[in-house]
């Protein structure tokens, strides 16, 4: 089993690069079909979604616009929605079809803040595309249209996801394990 170490923790392989690639292509095909006559804005949430979004957007064949927003949750796992900071670029979203591209939806606080903010710009539609989804951790009821993989509520790194800002660069996704 492939393993990596980051700081004091060990992680083992959860989802391989090949499996991710297969699923990314399926998601891109689905988006191609659903938005066949549209020109959606892919709204990337930084930093976690960088790698997923870069792969996904290159598999999508309809023309898309790429925009970014920084979504940073402070005091991660705390139970107040006010801990999410959003830093946005000034762009016109009125009447546009937005697909939010996220690496992971965990409690849903980040996504909920993001949805509330983006709705203020009066887009025509907003959907969510997340690589990973932890349904057992979801606190805020949100509808996620495109999900790469549903996973248990355990700590994961790689393919954009970090532990203490490290490990985003790995091609596979790893799960934290106890040291033997
Ligand atoms: C991570 C991840 C999501 C959010 C999910 O972001 O990228 O945005 O947490 O958690 P939630 O559903 O419980 O809100 P983080 O704040 O760690 O920033 P990052 O994208 O820079 O890693």
PDB file of C-alpha atoms and ligand atoms in Angstrom:
ATOM      1  CA  UNK A   1       0.000   0.000   0.000  1.00  0.00           C
ATOM      2  CA  UNK A   2       1.390   3.388  -1.037  1.00  0.00           C
ATOM      3  CA  UNK A   3       2.181   5.582   1.979  1.00  0.00           C
ATOM      4  CA  UNK A   4       3.364   9.149   2.549  1.00  0.00           C
ATOM      5  CA  UNK A   5       4.377  11.128   5.650  1.00  0.00           C
ATOM      6  CA  UNK A   6       3.577  14.762   6.265  1.00  0.00           C
ATOM      7  CA  UNK A   7       4.919  16.274   9.473  1.00  0.00           C
ATOM      8  CA  UNK A   8       3.826  14.004  12.343  1.00  0.00           C
ATOM      9  CA  UNK A   9       1.260  11.994  10.378  1.00  0.00           C
ATOM     10  CA  UNK A  10       1.247   9.037   8.013  1.00  0.00           C
ATOM     11  CA  UNK A  11      -1.219   8.663   5.191  1.00  0.00           C
ATOM     12  CA  UNK A  12      -2.068   5.729   2.942  1.00  0.00           C
ATOM     13  CA  UNK A  13      -3.567   5.567  -0.506  1.00  0.00           C
ATOM     14  CA  UNK A  14      -7.334   6.075  -0.647  1.00  0.00           C
ATOM     15  CA  UNK A  15      -8.078   7.004  -4.278  1.00  0.00           C
ATOM     16  CA  UNK A  16      -5.487   6.407  -6.993  1.00  0.00           C
ATOM     17  CA  UNK A  17      -4.520   8.797  -9.739  1.00  0.00           C
ATOM     18  CA  UNK A  18      -6.124   6.449 -12.309  1.00  0.00           C
ATOM     19  CA  UNK A  19      -9.445   6.285 -10.474  1.00  0.00           C
ATOM     20  CA  UNK A  20      -9.471  10.064 -10.116  1.00  0.00           C
ATOM     21  CA  UNK A  21      -8.797  10.496 -13.831  1.00  0.00           C
ATOM     22  CA  UNK A  22     -11.646   8.133 -14.788  1.00  0.00           C
ATOM     23  CA  UNK A  23     -14.099   9.943 -12.542  1.00  0.00           C
ATOM     24  CA  UNK A  24     -12.968  13.398 -13.700  1.00  0.00           C
ATOM     25  CA  UNK A  25     -13.715  12.375 -17.311  1.00  0.00           C
ATOM     26  CA  UNK A  26     -17.184  11.131 -16.308  1.00  0.00           C
ATOM     27  CA  UNK A  27     -17.944  14.394 -14.516  1.00  0.00           C
ATOM     28  CA  UNK A  28     -16.722  16.432 -17.481  1.00  0.00           C
ATOM     29  CA  UNK A  29     -18.923  14.403 -19.849  1.00  0.00           C
ATOM     30  CA  UNK A  30     -21.907  15.004 -17.599  1.00  0.00           C
ATOM     31  CA  UNK A  31     -21.235  18.746 -17.525  1.00  0.00           C
ATOM     32  CA  UNK A  32     -20.841  18.763 -21.319  1.00  0.00           C
ATOM     33  CA  UNK A  33     -24.302  17.208 -21.669  1.00  0.00           C
ATOM     34  CA  UNK A  34     -26.048  19.285 -19.014  1.00  0.00           C
ATOM     35  CA  UNK A  35     -24.650  22.587 -20.320  1.00  0.00           C
ATOM     36  CA  UNK A  36     -24.631  21.697 -24.024  1.00  0.00           C
ATOM     37  CA  UNK A  37     -26.016  25.047 -25.196  1.00  0.00           C
ATOM     38  CA  UNK A  38     -24.680  27.169 -22.372  1.00  0.00           C
ATOM     39  CA  UNK A  39     -21.441  28.918 -21.538  1.00  0.00           C
ATOM     40  CA  UNK A  40     -21.019  28.240 -17.828  1.00  0.00           C
ATOM     41  CA  UNK A  41     -18.616  29.987 -15.521  1.00  0.00           C
ATOM     42  CA  UNK A  42     -16.419  27.522 -13.647  1.00  0.00           C
ATOM     43  CA  UNK A  43     -15.920  29.210 -10.289  1.00  0.00           C
ATOM     44  CA  UNK A  44     -12.806  27.695  -8.705  1.00  0.00           C
ATOM     45  CA  UNK A  45     -12.434  27.887  -4.968  1.00  0.00           C
ATOM     46  CA  UNK A  46      -8.824  28.425  -3.978  1.00  0.00           C
ATOM     47  CA  UNK A  47      -6.706  26.855  -3.026  1.00  0.00           C
ATOM     48  CA  UNK A  48      -7.999  23.308  -2.657  1.00  0.00           C
ATOM     49  CA  UNK A  49      -9.744  23.004  -6.031  1.00  0.00           C
ATOM     50  CA  UNK A  50      -6.726  24.006  -8.136  1.00  0.00           C
ATOM     51  CA  UNK A  51      -5.657  20.530  -9.249  1.00  0.00           C
ATOM     52  CA  UNK A  52      -9.135  19.061  -9.668  1.00  0.00           C
ATOM     53  CA  UNK A  53     -10.309  22.089 -11.612  1.00  0.00           C
ATOM     54  CA  UNK A  54      -7.261  22.096 -13.880  1.00  0.00           C
ATOM     55  CA  UNK A  55      -7.922  18.471 -14.851  1.00  0.00           C
ATOM     56  CA  UNK A  56     -11.709  18.799 -15.072  1.00  0.00           C
ATOM     57  CA  UNK A  57     -11.727  21.912 -17.245  1.00  0.00           C
ATOM     58  CA  UNK A  58      -9.440  20.290 -19.799  1.00  0.00           C
ATOM     59  CA  UNK A  59     -11.882  17.386 -20.210  1.00  0.00           C
ATOM     60  CA  UNK A  60     -14.872  19.691 -20.709  1.00  0.00           C
ATOM     61  CA  UNK A  61     -15.416  20.379 -24.410  1.00  0.00           C
ATOM     62  CA  UNK A  62     -18.010  23.181 -24.334  1.00  0.00           C
ATOM     63  CA  UNK A  63     -16.591  26.713 -24.032  1.00  0.00           C
ATOM     64  CA  UNK A  64     -16.352  27.777 -20.401  1.00  0.00           C
ATOM     65  CA  UNK A  65     -15.234  30.864 -18.521  1.00  0.00           C
ATOM     66  CA  UNK A  66     -12.856  30.366 -15.607  1.00  0.00           C
ATOM     67  CA  UNK A  67     -13.088  32.542 -12.493  1.00  0.00           C
ATOM     68  CA  UNK A  68     -11.681  32.145  -9.015  1.00  0.00           C
ATOM     69  CA  UNK A  69     -12.696  32.900  -5.465  1.00  0.00           C
ATOM     70  CA  UNK A  70     -10.690  32.384  -2.309  1.00  0.00           C
ATOM     71  CA  UNK A  71     -12.653  30.526   0.357  1.00  0.00           C
ATOM     72  CA  UNK A  72     -10.774  30.072   3.585  1.00  0.00           C
ATOM     73  CA  UNK A  73     -12.299  28.528   6.678  1.00  0.00           C
ATOM     74  CA  UNK A  74     -10.694  29.735   9.868  1.00  0.00           C
ATOM     75  CA  UNK A  75     -10.922  27.564  12.951  1.00  0.00           C
ATOM     76  CA  UNK A  76     -11.680  24.607  10.720  1.00  0.00           C
ATOM     77  CA  UNK A  77     -14.379  22.337  12.201  1.00  0.00           C
ATOM     78  CA  UNK A  78     -15.712  25.100  14.393  1.00  0.00           C
ATOM     79  CA  UNK A  79     -19.431  25.309  14.247  1.00  0.00           C
ATOM     80  CA  UNK A  80     -20.046  28.889  13.259  1.00  0.00           C
ATOM     81  CA  UNK A  81     -20.634  29.896   9.700  1.00  0.00           C
ATOM     82  CA  UNK A  82     -18.967  33.233  10.328  1.00  0.00           C
ATOM     83  CA  UNK A  83     -15.551  31.611  10.194  1.00  0.00           C
ATOM     84  CA  UNK A  84     -15.478  31.472   6.404  1.00  0.00           C
ATOM     85  CA  UNK A  85     -13.688  34.292   4.628  1.00  0.00           C
ATOM     86  CA  UNK A  86     -14.351  34.900   0.930  1.00  0.00           C
ATOM     87  CA  UNK A  87     -12.128  37.012  -1.288  1.00  0.00           C
ATOM     88  CA  UNK A  88     -13.608  37.555  -4.720  1.00  0.00           C
ATOM     89  CA  UNK A  89     -12.699  39.137  -8.029  1.00  0.00           C
ATOM     90  CA  UNK A  90     -15.101  41.803  -9.268  1.00  0.00           C
ATOM     91  CA  UNK A  91     -16.867  40.070 -12.161  1.00  0.00           C
ATOM     92  CA  UNK A  92     -20.344  40.314 -13.635  1.00  0.00           C
ATOM     93  CA  UNK A  93     -22.270  37.178 -12.724  1.00  0.00           C
ATOM     94  CA  UNK A  94     -25.798  38.429 -13.419  1.00  0.00           C
ATOM     95  CA  UNK A  95     -27.738  35.987 -15.591  1.00  0.00           C
ATOM     96  CA  UNK A  96     -24.778  33.611 -15.803  1.00  0.00           C
ATOM     97  CA  UNK A  97     -24.717  29.857 -15.189  1.00  0.00           C
ATOM     98  CA  UNK A  98     -22.172  29.152 -12.473  1.00  0.00           C
ATOM     99  CA  UNK A  99     -20.630  25.807 -11.580  1.00  0.00           C
ATOM    100  CA  UNK A 100     -18.676  26.022  -8.334  1.00  0.00           C
ATOM    101  CA  UNK A 101     -15.648  23.723  -8.478  1.00  0.00           C
ATOM    102  CA  UNK A 102     -14.579  22.541  -5.032  1.00  0.00           C
ATOM    103  CA  UNK A 103     -12.159  19.903  -3.780  1.00  0.00           C
ATOM    104  CA  UNK A 104     -14.250  18.832  -0.795  1.00  0.00           C
ATOM    105  CA  UNK A 105     -17.572  19.506   0.863  1.00  0.00           C
ATOM    106  CA  UNK A 106     -17.233  18.547   4.504  1.00  0.00           C
ATOM    107  CA  UNK A 107     -19.505  20.347   6.982  1.00  0.00           C
ATOM    108  CA  UNK A 108     -20.863  22.470   4.131  1.00  0.00           C
ATOM    109  CA  UNK A 109     -20.187  25.785   5.894  1.00  0.00           C
ATOM    110  CA  UNK A 110     -17.785  26.999   3.223  1.00  0.00           C
ATOM    111  CA  UNK A 111     -20.156  26.078   0.410  1.00  0.00           C
ATOM    112  CA  UNK A 112     -23.121  27.620   2.166  1.00  0.00           C
ATOM    113  CA  UNK A 113     -21.269  30.942   2.586  1.00  0.00           C
ATOM    114  CA  UNK A 114     -20.169  30.805  -1.020  1.00  0.00           C
ATOM    115  CA  UNK A 115     -23.679  30.096  -2.307  1.00  0.00           C
ATOM    116  CA  UNK A 116     -25.162  32.919  -0.265  1.00  0.00           C
ATOM    117  CA  UNK A 117     -22.548  35.346  -1.580  1.00  0.00           C
ATOM    118  CA  UNK A 118     -22.832  34.301  -5.228  1.00  0.00           C
ATOM    119  CA  UNK A 119     -26.640  34.490  -5.155  1.00  0.00           C
ATOM    120  CA  UNK A 120     -26.318  38.222  -4.407  1.00  0.00           C
ATOM    121  CA  UNK A 121     -25.001  38.683  -7.955  1.00  0.00           C
ATOM    122  CA  UNK A 122     -28.250  37.253  -9.412  1.00  0.00           C
ATOM    123  CA  UNK A 123     -26.834  34.476 -11.580  1.00  0.00           C
ATOM    124  CA  UNK A 124     -29.259  32.446 -13.669  1.00  0.00           C
ATOM    125  CA  UNK A 125     -28.174  29.188 -12.006  1.00  0.00           C
ATOM    126  CA  UNK A 126     -25.610  27.842  -9.536  1.00  0.00           C
ATOM    127  CA  UNK A 127     -24.571  24.197  -9.237  1.00  0.00           C
ATOM    128  CA  UNK A 128     -21.801  22.561  -7.229  1.00  0.00           C
ATOM    129  CA  UNK A 129     -19.175  20.160  -8.517  1.00  0.00           C
ATOM    130  CA  UNK A 130     -17.007  18.698  -5.777  1.00  0.00           C
ATOM    131  CA  UNK A 131     -14.400  16.000  -6.086  1.00  0.00           C
ATOM    132  CA  UNK A 132     -14.993  14.690  -2.561  1.00  0.00           C
ATOM    133  CA  UNK A 133     -18.084  14.751  -0.386  1.00  0.00           C
ATOM    134  CA  UNK A 134     -18.392  13.646   3.249  1.00  0.00           C
ATOM    135  CA  UNK A 135     -22.159  13.181   3.633  1.00  0.00           C
ATOM    136  CA  UNK A 136     -21.830  12.066   7.272  1.00  0.00           C
ATOM    137  CA  UNK A 137     -20.231  15.398   8.223  1.00  0.00           C
ATOM    138  CA  UNK A 138     -22.677  17.654   6.425  1.00  0.00           C
ATOM    139  CA  UNK A 139     -24.222  20.145   8.831  1.00  0.00           C
ATOM    140  CA  UNK A 140     -25.703  22.672   6.423  1.00  0.00           C
ATOM    141  CA  UNK A 141     -28.296  21.239   4.019  1.00  0.00           C
ATOM    142  CA  UNK A 142     -26.949  21.917   0.530  1.00  0.00           C
ATOM    143  CA  UNK A 143     -27.638  20.209  -2.768  1.00  0.00           C
ATOM    144  CA  UNK A 144     -24.490  19.004  -4.514  1.00  0.00           C
ATOM    145  CA  UNK A 145     -25.171  18.103  -8.140  1.00  0.00           C
ATOM    146  CA  UNK A 146     -21.804  16.669  -9.189  1.00  0.00           C
ATOM    147  CA  UNK A 147     -19.841  14.488  -6.754  1.00  0.00           C
ATOM    148  CA  UNK A 148     -16.617  12.689  -7.629  1.00  0.00           C
ATOM    149  CA  UNK A 149     -16.427  10.389  -4.631  1.00  0.00           C
ATOM    150  CA  UNK A 150     -18.352  10.101  -1.371  1.00  0.00           C
ATOM    151  CA  UNK A 151     -15.950   9.340   1.478  1.00  0.00           C
ATOM    152  CA  UNK A 152     -16.125   8.660   5.207  1.00  0.00           C
ATOM    153  CA  UNK A 153     -15.381  11.516   7.605  1.00  0.00           C
ATOM    154  CA  UNK A 154     -11.624  10.965   7.795  1.00  0.00           C
ATOM    155  CA  UNK A 155      -8.719  13.281   7.079  1.00  0.00           C
ATOM    156  CA  UNK A 156      -7.508  13.254   3.463  1.00  0.00           C
ATOM    157  CA  UNK A 157      -4.645  14.926   1.595  1.00  0.00           C
ATOM    158  CA  UNK A 158      -3.320  15.085  -1.943  1.00  0.00           C
ATOM    159  CA  UNK A 159      -4.674  16.189  -5.332  1.00  0.00           C
ATOM    160  CA  UNK A 160      -5.159  19.723  -3.992  1.00  0.00           C
ATOM    161  CA  UNK A 161      -6.027  18.853  -0.406  1.00  0.00           C
ATOM    162  CA  UNK A 162      -3.551  19.811   2.294  1.00  0.00           C
ATOM    163  CA  UNK A 163      -2.471  19.082   5.803  1.00  0.00           C
ATOM    164  CA  UNK A 164      -1.074  22.325   7.291  1.00  0.00           C
ATOM    165  CA  UNK A 165      -0.654  23.618   3.700  1.00  0.00           C
ATOM    166  CA  UNK A 166       1.465  20.615   2.714  1.00  0.00           C
ATOM    167  CA  UNK A 167       0.668  17.711   0.411  1.00  0.00           C
ATOM    168  CA  UNK A 168      -1.508  19.400  -2.208  1.00  0.00           C
ATOM    169  CA  UNK A 169       0.972  18.257  -4.866  1.00  0.00           C
ATOM    170  CA  UNK A 170       0.396  14.491  -4.648  1.00  0.00           C
ATOM    171  CA  UNK A 171      -1.287  12.879  -7.646  1.00  0.00           C
ATOM    172  CA  UNK A 172      -3.328  10.443  -5.553  1.00  0.00           C
ATOM    173  CA  UNK A 173      -5.577  11.057  -2.538  1.00  0.00           C
ATOM    174  CA  UNK A 174      -4.369   9.701   0.799  1.00  0.00           C
ATOM    175  CA  UNK A 175      -6.100   9.070   4.110  1.00  0.00           C
ATOM    176  CA  UNK A 176      -4.552   9.580   7.557  1.00  0.00           C
ATOM    177  CA  UNK A 177      -3.647   6.414   9.409  1.00  0.00           C
ATOM    178  CA  UNK A 178      -2.140   5.670  12.806  1.00  0.00           C
ATOM    179  CA  UNK A 179       1.609   5.102  12.834  1.00  0.00           C
ATOM    180  CA  UNK A 180       2.553   1.455  13.360  1.00  0.00           C
TER     181      UNK A 180
HETATM  182  C1  LIG B   1     -11.326  23.335   2.667  1.00  0.00           C
HETATM  183  C2  LIG B   1     -11.902  22.873   1.332  1.00  0.00           C
HETATM  184  C3  LIG B   1     -13.292  23.442   1.331  1.00  0.00           C
HETATM  185  C4  LIG B   1     -13.658  23.464   2.808  1.00  0.00           C
HETATM  186  C5  LIG B   1     -14.607  22.348   3.099  1.00  0.00           C
HETATM  187  O1  LIG B   1     -10.863  24.633   2.511  1.00  0.00           O
HETATM  188  O2  LIG B   1     -11.154  23.355   0.237  1.00  0.00           O
HETATM  189  O3  LIG B   1     -13.321  24.769   0.819  1.00  0.00           O
HETATM  190  O4  LIG B   1     -12.435  23.291   3.545  1.00  0.00           O
HETATM  191  O5  LIG B   1     -14.960  22.309   4.453  1.00  0.00           O
HETATM  192  P1  LIG B   1     -16.406  22.633   5.010  1.00  0.00           P
HETATM  193  O6  LIG B   1     -17.418  21.935   4.119  1.00  0.00           O
HETATM  194  O7  LIG B   1     -16.376  22.005   6.394  1.00  0.00           O
HETATM  195  O8  LIG B   1     -16.597  24.107   5.054  1.00  0.00           O
HETATM  196  P2  LIG B   1      -9.786  25.356   3.458  1.00  0.00           P
HETATM  197  O9  LIG B   1     -10.441  26.395   4.276  1.00  0.00           O
HETATM  198  O10 LIG B   1      -8.983  24.310   4.186  1.00  0.00           O
HETATM  199  O11 LIG B   1      -8.902  26.133   2.406  1.00  0.00           O
HETATM  200  P3  LIG B   1      -8.053  25.581   1.163  1.00  0.00           P
HETATM  201  O12 LIG B   1      -9.024  25.381   0.024  1.00  0.00           O
HETATM  202  O13 LIG B   1      -7.097  26.688   0.885  1.00  0.00           O
HETATM  203  O14 LIG B   1      -7.390  24.284   1.583  1.00  0.00           O
END
